[in-house]
Coordinates of N, CA and C in Angstrom, one line a residue:
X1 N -48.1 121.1 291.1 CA -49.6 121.1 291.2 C -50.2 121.0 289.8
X2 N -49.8 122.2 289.0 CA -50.5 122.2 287.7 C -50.0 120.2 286.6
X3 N -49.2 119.7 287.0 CA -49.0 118.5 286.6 C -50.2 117.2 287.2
X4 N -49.9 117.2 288.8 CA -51.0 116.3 289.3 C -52.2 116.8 289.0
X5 N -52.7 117.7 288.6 CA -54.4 117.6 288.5 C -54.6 117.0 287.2
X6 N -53.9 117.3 285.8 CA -54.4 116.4 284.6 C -53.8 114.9 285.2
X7 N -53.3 114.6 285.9 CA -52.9 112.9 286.4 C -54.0 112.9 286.8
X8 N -54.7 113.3 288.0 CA -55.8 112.8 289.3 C -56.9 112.9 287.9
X9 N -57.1 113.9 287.3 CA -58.5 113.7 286.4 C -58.4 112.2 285.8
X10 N -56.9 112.2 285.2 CA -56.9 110.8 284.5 C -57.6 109.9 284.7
X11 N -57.3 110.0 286.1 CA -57.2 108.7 287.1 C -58.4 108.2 287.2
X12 N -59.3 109.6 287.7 CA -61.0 109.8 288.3 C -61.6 109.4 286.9
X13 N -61.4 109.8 285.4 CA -61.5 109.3 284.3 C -61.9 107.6 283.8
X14 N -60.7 107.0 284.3 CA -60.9 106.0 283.7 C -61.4 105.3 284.5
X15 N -61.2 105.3 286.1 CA -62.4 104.9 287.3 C -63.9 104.5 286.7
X16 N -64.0 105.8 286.4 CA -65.3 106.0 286.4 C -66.2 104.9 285.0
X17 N -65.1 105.0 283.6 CA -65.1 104.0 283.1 C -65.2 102.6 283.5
X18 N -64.2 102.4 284.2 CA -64.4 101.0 283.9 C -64.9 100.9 285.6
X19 N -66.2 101.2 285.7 CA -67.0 101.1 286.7 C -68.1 99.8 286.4
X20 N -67.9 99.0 287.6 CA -69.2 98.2 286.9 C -70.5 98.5 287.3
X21 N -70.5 99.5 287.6 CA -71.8 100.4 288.0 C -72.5 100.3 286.2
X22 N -71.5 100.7 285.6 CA -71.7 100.4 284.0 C -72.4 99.7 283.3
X23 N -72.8 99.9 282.2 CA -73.7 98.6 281.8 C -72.6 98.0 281.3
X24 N -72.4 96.5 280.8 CA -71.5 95.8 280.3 C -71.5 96.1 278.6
X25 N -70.9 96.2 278.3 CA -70.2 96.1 276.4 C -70.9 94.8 275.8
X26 N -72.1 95.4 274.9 CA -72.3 94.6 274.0 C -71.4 94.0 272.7
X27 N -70.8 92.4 272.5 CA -70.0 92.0 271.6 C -70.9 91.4 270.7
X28 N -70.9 91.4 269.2 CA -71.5 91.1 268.6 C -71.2 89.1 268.6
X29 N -72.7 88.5 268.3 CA -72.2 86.7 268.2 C -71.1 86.7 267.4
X30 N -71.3 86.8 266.2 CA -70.7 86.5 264.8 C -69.0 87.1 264.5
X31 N -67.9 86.6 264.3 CA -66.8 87.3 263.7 C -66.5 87.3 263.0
X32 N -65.6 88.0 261.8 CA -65.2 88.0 260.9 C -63.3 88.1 261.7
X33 N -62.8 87.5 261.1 CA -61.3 87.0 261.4 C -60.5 87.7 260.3
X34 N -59.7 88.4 260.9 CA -58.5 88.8 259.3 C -57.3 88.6 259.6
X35 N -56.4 87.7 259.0 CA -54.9 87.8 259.6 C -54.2 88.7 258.9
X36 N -53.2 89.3 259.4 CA -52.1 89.8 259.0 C -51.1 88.9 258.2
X37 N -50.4 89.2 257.4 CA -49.7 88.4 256.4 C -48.7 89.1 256.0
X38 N -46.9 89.0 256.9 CA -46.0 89.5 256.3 C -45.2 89.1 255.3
X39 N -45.4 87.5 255.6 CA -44.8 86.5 254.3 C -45.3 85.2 255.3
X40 N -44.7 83.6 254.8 CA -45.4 82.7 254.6 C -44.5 82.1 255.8
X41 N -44.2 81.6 256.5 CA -43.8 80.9 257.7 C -44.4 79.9 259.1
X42 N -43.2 79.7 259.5 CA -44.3 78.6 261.0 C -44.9 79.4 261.4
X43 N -44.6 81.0 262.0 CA -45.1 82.0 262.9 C -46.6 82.2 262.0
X44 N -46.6 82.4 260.4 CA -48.0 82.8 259.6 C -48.7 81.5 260.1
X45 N -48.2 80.3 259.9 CA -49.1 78.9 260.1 C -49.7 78.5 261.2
X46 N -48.8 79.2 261.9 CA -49.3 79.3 263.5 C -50.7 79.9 263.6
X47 N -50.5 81.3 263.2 CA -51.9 82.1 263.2 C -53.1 81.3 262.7
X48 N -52.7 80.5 261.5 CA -54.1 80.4 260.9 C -54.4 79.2 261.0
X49 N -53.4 78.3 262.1 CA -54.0 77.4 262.6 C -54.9 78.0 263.9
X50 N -54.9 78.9 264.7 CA -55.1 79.6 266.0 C -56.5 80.2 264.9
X51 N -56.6 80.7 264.0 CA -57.7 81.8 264.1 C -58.8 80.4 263.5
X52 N -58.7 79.7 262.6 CA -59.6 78.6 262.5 C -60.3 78.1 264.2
X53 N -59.5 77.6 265.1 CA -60.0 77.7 266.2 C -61.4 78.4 266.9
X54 N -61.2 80.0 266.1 CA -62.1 81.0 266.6 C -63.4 80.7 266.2
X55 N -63.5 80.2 264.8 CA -64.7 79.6 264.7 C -65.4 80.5 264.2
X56 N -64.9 81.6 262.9 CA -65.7 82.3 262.4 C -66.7 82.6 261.5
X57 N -67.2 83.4 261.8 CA -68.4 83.3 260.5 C -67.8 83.5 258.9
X58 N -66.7 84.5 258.7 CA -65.8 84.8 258.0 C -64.1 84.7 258.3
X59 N -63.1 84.2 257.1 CA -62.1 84.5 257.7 C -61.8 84.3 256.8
X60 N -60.3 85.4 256.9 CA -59.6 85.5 255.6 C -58.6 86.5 256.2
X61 N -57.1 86.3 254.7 CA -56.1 86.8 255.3 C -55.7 88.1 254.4
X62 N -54.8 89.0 254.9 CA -54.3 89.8 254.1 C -52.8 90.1 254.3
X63 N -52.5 90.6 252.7 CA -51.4 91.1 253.1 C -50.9 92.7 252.0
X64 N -50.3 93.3 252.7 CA -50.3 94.8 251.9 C -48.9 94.6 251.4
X65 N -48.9 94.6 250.2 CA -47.7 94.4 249.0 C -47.4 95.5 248.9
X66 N -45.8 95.9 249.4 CA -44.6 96.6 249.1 C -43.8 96.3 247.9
X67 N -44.0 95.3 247.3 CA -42.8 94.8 246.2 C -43.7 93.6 245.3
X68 N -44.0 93.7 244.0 CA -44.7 92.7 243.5 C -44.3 91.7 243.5
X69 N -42.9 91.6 243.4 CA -42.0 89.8 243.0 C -42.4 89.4 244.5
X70 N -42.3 90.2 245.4 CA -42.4 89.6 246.9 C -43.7 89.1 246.8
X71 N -44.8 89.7 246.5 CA -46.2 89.2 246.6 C -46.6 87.7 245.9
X72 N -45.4 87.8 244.4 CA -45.9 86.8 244.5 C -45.5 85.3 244.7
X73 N -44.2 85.5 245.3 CA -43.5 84.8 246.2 C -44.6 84.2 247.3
X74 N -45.3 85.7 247.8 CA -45.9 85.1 248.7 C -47.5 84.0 248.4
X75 N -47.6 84.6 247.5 CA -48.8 83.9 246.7 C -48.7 82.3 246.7
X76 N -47.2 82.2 245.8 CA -47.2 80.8 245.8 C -47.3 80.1 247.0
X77 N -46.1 80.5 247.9 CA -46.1 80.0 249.0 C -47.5 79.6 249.7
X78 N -48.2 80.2 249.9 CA -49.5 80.7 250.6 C -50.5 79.4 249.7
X79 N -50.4 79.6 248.2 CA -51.3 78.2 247.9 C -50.7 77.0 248.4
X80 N -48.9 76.9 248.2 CA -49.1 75.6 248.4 C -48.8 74.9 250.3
X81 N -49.2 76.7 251.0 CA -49.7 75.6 252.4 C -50.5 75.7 253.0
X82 N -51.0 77.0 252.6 CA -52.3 77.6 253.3 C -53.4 78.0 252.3
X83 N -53.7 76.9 251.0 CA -54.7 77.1 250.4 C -55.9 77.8 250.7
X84 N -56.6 77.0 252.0 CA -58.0 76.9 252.7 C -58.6 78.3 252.3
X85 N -57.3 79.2 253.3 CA -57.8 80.3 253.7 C -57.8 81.5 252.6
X86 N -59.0 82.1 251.8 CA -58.8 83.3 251.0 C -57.6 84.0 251.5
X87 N -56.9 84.4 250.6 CA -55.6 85.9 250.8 C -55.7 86.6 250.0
X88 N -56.0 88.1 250.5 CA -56.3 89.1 249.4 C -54.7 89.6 250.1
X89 N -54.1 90.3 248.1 CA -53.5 90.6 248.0 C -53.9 92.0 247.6
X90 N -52.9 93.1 248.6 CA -53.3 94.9 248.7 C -51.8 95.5 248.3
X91 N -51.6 96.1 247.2 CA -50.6 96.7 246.5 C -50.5 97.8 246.9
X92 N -49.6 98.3 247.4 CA -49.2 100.0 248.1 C -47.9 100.3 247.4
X93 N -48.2 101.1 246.5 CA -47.0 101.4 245.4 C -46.6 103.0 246.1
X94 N -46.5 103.4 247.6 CA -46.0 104.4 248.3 C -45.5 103.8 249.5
X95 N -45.3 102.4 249.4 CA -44.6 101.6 250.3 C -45.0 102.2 251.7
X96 N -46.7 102.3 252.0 CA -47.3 102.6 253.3 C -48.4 101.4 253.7
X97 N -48.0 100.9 254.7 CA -48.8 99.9 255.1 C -50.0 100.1 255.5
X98 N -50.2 101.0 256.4 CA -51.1 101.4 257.2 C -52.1 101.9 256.9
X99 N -51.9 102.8 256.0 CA -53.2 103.7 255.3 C -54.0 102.2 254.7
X100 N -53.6 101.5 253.6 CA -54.3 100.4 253.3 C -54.9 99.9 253.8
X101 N -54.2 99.0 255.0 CA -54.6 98.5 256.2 C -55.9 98.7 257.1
X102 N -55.9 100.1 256.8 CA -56.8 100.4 257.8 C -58.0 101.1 256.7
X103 N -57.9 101.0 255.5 CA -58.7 100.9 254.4 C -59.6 99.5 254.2
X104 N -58.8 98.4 254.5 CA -59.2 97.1 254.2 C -60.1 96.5 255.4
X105 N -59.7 97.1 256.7 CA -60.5 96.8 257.8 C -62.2 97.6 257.7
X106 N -61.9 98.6 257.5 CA -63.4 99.4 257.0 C -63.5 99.0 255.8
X107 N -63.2 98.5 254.5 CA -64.6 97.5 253.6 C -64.7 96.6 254.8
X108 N -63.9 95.9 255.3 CA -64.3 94.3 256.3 C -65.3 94.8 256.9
X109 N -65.7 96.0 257.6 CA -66.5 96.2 258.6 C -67.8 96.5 258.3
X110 N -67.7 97.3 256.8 CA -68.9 97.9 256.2 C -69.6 96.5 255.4
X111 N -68.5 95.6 255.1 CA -69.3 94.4 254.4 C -70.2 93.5 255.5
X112 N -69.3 93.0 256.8 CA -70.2 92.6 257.4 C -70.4 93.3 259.0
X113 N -71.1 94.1 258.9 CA -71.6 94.9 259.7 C -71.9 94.5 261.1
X114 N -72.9 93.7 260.8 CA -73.2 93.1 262.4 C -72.0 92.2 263.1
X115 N -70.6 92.1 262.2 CA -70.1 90.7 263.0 C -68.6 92.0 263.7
X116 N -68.0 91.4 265.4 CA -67.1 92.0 265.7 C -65.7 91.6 264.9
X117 N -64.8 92.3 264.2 CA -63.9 92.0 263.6 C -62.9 92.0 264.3
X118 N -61.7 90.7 264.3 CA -60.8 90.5 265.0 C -59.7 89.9 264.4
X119 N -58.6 91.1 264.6 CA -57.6 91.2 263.7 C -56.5 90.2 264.5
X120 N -55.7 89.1 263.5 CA -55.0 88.1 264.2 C -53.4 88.7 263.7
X121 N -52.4 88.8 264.5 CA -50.8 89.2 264.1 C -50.4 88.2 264.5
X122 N -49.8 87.5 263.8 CA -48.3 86.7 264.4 C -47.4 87.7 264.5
X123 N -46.8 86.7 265.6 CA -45.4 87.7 265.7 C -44.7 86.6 266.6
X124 N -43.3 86.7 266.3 CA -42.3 85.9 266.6 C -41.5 86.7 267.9
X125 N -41.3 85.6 268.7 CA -41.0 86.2 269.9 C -39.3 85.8 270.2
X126 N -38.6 86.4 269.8 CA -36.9 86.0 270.3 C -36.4 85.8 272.1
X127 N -35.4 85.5 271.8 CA -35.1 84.5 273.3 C -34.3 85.9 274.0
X128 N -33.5 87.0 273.2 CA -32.6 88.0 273.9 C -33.7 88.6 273.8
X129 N -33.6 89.9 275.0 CA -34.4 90.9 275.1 C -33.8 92.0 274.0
X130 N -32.8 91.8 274.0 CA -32.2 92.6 272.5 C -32.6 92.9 271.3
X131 N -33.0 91.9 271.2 CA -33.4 90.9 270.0 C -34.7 91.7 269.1
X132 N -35.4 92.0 270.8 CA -36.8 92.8 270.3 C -36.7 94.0 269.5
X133 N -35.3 94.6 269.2 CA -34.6 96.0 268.8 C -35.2 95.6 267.3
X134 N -34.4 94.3 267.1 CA -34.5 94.1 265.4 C -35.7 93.7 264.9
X135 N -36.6 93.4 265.6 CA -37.8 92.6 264.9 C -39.3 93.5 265.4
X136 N -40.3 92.9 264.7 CA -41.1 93.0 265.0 C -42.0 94.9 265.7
X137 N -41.4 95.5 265.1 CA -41.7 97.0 265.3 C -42.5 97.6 263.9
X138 N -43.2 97.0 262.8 CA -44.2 97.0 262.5 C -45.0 96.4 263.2
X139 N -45.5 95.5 263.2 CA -46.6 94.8 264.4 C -46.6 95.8 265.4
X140 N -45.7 96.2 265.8 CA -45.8 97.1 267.6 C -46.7 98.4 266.6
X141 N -46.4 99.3 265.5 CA -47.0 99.9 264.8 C -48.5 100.0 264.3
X142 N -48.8 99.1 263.6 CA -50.2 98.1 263.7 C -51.0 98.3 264.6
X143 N -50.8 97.5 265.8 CA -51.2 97.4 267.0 C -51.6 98.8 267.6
X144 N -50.3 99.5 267.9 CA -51.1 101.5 268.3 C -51.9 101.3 267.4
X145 N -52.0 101.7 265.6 CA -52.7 102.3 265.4 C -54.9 101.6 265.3
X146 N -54.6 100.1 265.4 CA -56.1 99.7 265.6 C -56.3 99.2 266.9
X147 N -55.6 99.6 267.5 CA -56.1 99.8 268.8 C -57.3 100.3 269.3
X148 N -57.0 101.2 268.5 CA -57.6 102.7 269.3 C -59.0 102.8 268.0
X149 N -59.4 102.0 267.5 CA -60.6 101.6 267.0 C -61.4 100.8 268.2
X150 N -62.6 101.1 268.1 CA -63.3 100.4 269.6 C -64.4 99.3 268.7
X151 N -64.2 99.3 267.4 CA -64.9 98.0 266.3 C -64.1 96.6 266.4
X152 N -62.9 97.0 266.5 CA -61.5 96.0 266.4 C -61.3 95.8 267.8
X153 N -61.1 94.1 267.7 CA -60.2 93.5 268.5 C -58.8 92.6 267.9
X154 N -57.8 92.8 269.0 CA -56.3 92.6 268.4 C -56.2 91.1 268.9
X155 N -55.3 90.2 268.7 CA -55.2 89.2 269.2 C -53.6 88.6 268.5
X156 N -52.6 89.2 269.1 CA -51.1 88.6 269.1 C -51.0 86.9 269.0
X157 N -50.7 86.4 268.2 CA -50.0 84.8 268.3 C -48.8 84.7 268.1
X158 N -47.9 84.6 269.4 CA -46.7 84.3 269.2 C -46.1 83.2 269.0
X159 N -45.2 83.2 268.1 CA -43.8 82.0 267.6 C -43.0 82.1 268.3
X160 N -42.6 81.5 269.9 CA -41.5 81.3 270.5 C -40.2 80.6 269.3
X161 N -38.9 81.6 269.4 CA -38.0 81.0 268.6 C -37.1 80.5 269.9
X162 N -36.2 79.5 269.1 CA -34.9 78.8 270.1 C -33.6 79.6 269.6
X163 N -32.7 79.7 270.9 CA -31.6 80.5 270.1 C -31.0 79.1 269.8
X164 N -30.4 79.2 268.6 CA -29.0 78.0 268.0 C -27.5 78.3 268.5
X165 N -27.8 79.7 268.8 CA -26.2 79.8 268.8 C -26.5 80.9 270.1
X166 N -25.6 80.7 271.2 CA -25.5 81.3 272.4 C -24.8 82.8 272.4
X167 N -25.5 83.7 272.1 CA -24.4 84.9 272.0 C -25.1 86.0 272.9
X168 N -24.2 85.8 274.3 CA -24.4 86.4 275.3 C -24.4 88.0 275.3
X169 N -24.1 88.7 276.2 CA -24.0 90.3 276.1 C -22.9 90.2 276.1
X170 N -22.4 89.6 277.0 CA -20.6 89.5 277.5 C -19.6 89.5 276.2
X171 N -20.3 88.3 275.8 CA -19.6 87.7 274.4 C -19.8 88.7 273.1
X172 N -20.9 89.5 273.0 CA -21.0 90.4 271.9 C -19.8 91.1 272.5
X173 N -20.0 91.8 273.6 CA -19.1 92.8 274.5 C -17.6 92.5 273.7
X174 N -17.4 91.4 274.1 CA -16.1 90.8 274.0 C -15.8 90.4 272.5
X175 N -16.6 90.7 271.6 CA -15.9 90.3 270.1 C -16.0 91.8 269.9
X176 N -16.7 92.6 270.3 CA -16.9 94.1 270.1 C -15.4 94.7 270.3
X177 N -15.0 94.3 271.6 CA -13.3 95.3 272.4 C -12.3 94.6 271.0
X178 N -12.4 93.4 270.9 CA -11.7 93.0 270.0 C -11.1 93.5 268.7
X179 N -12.6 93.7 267.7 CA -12.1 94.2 267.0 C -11.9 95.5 267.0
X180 N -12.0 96.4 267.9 CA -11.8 97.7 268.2 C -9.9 97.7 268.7
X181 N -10.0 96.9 269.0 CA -8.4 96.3 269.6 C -8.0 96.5 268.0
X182 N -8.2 95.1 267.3 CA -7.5 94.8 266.3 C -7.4 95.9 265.5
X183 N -8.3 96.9 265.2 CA -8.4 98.1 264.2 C -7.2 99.1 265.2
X184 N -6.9 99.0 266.3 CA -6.4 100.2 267.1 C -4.5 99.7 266.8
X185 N -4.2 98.9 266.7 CA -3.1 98.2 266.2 C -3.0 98.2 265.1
X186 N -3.7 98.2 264.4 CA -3.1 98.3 262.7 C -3.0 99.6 262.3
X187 N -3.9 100.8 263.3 CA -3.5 102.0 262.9 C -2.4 102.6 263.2
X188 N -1.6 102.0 264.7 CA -0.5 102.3 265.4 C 0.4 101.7 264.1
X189 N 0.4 100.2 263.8 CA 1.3 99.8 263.0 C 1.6 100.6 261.5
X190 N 0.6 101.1 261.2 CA 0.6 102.2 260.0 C 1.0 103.3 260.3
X191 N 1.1 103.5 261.6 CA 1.5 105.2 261.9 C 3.3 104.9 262.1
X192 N 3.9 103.6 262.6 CA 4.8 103.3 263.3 C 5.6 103.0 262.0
X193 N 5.3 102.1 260.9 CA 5.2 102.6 259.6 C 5.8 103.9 258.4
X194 N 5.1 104.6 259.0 CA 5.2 105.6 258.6 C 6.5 106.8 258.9
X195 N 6.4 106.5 260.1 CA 7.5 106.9 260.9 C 8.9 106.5 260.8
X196 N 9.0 104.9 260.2 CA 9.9 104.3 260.1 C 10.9 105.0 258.6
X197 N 10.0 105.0 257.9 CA 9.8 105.4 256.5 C 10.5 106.8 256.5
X198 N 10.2 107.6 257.1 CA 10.9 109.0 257.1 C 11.9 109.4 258.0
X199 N 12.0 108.8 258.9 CA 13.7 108.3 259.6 C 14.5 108.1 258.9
X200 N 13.6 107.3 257.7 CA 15.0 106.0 257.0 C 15.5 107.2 256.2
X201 N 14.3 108.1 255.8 CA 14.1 109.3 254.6 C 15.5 110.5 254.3
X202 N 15.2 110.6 256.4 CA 15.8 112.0 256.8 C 17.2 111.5 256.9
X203 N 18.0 110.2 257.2 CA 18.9 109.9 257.2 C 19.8 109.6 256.5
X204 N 18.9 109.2 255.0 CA 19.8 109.2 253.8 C 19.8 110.9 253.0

């Protein structure tokens, strides 16, 4: 009981929100666009062909620098494919994204005030569901935290990748027993070894 009642309030809670008894949410005309910028890629090119689309009043990219050589790796890159678009470069010498991040979105918002700001992520989408382990859990990070700003809208663009090389569960499975095999034999053969060794020892 004491569990279902904060559920049922939940519930009666967000009812009552998204009631269209409601008046509807004013969006401002105007946008200001800001991509996210982890480095220079199809998946980056993708975005900023996708956020030109949007047609904004402002648009420009960013990216929060962990490593200078990396930044300006990315710099070059970035002039010679994606000139058009401003990229401000944000140095975080405590290797934290986020605080920045969410520094750079409030100047964006306090510069242009009246327009709704809408934050663009690429993100690359893998073929295994596995796959999701290794990648892309900053962006999942990101995303909670401006979320939950009611100034900000998110808008994911994903880069469908192709697998090259087919490596099933089975087949991980199966190179996995393997070398667990092969390592379990050479310790037998070392122990068998060993044993041979002090036979030969105790006999002479």
């Amino acid at each position: 009981v004491l569990l279902m009642r904060p559920i049922k309030a939940h519930y009666d809670s967000m009812a009552e929100q998204l009631s269209l008894q409601n008046p509807a949410p004013k969006i401002p005309h105007e946008k200001t666009v800001v991509i996210l910028v982890s480095g220079v890629h199809q998946g980056t090119l993708k975005a900023v062909e996708f956020a030109k689309t949007l047609h904004a009043a402002h648009l420009k990219a960013v990216h929060i620098s962990l490593d200078a050589e990396e930044a300006e790796r990315i710099k070059k890159k970035w002039k010679q494919h994606v000139d058009e678009v401003h990229l401000d470069i944000i140095p975080s010498p405590y290797r934290d994204l986020i605080g920045p991040l969410i520094q750079c979105i409030e100047g964006v918002e306090r510069k242009w005030a009246n327009d709704v700001v809408i934050v663009v992520i690429p993100e690359f989408v893998p073929t295994k569901f596995w796959h999701h382990f290794l990648h892309n859990q900053t962006a999942t990070q990101i995303r909670w935290v401006l979320e939950h700003r009611e100034d900000v809208e998110i808008i994911d663009v994903p880069y469908r990748l192709k697998e090259k090389h087919t490596w099933s569960f089975w087949a991980i499975l199966w190179m996995g027993l393997t070398e667990i095999i092969k390592g379990l034999a050479l310790i037998l053969f070392k122990l068998w070894s060993g044993v041979r060794v002090a036979l030969f020892k105790k006999r002479k």
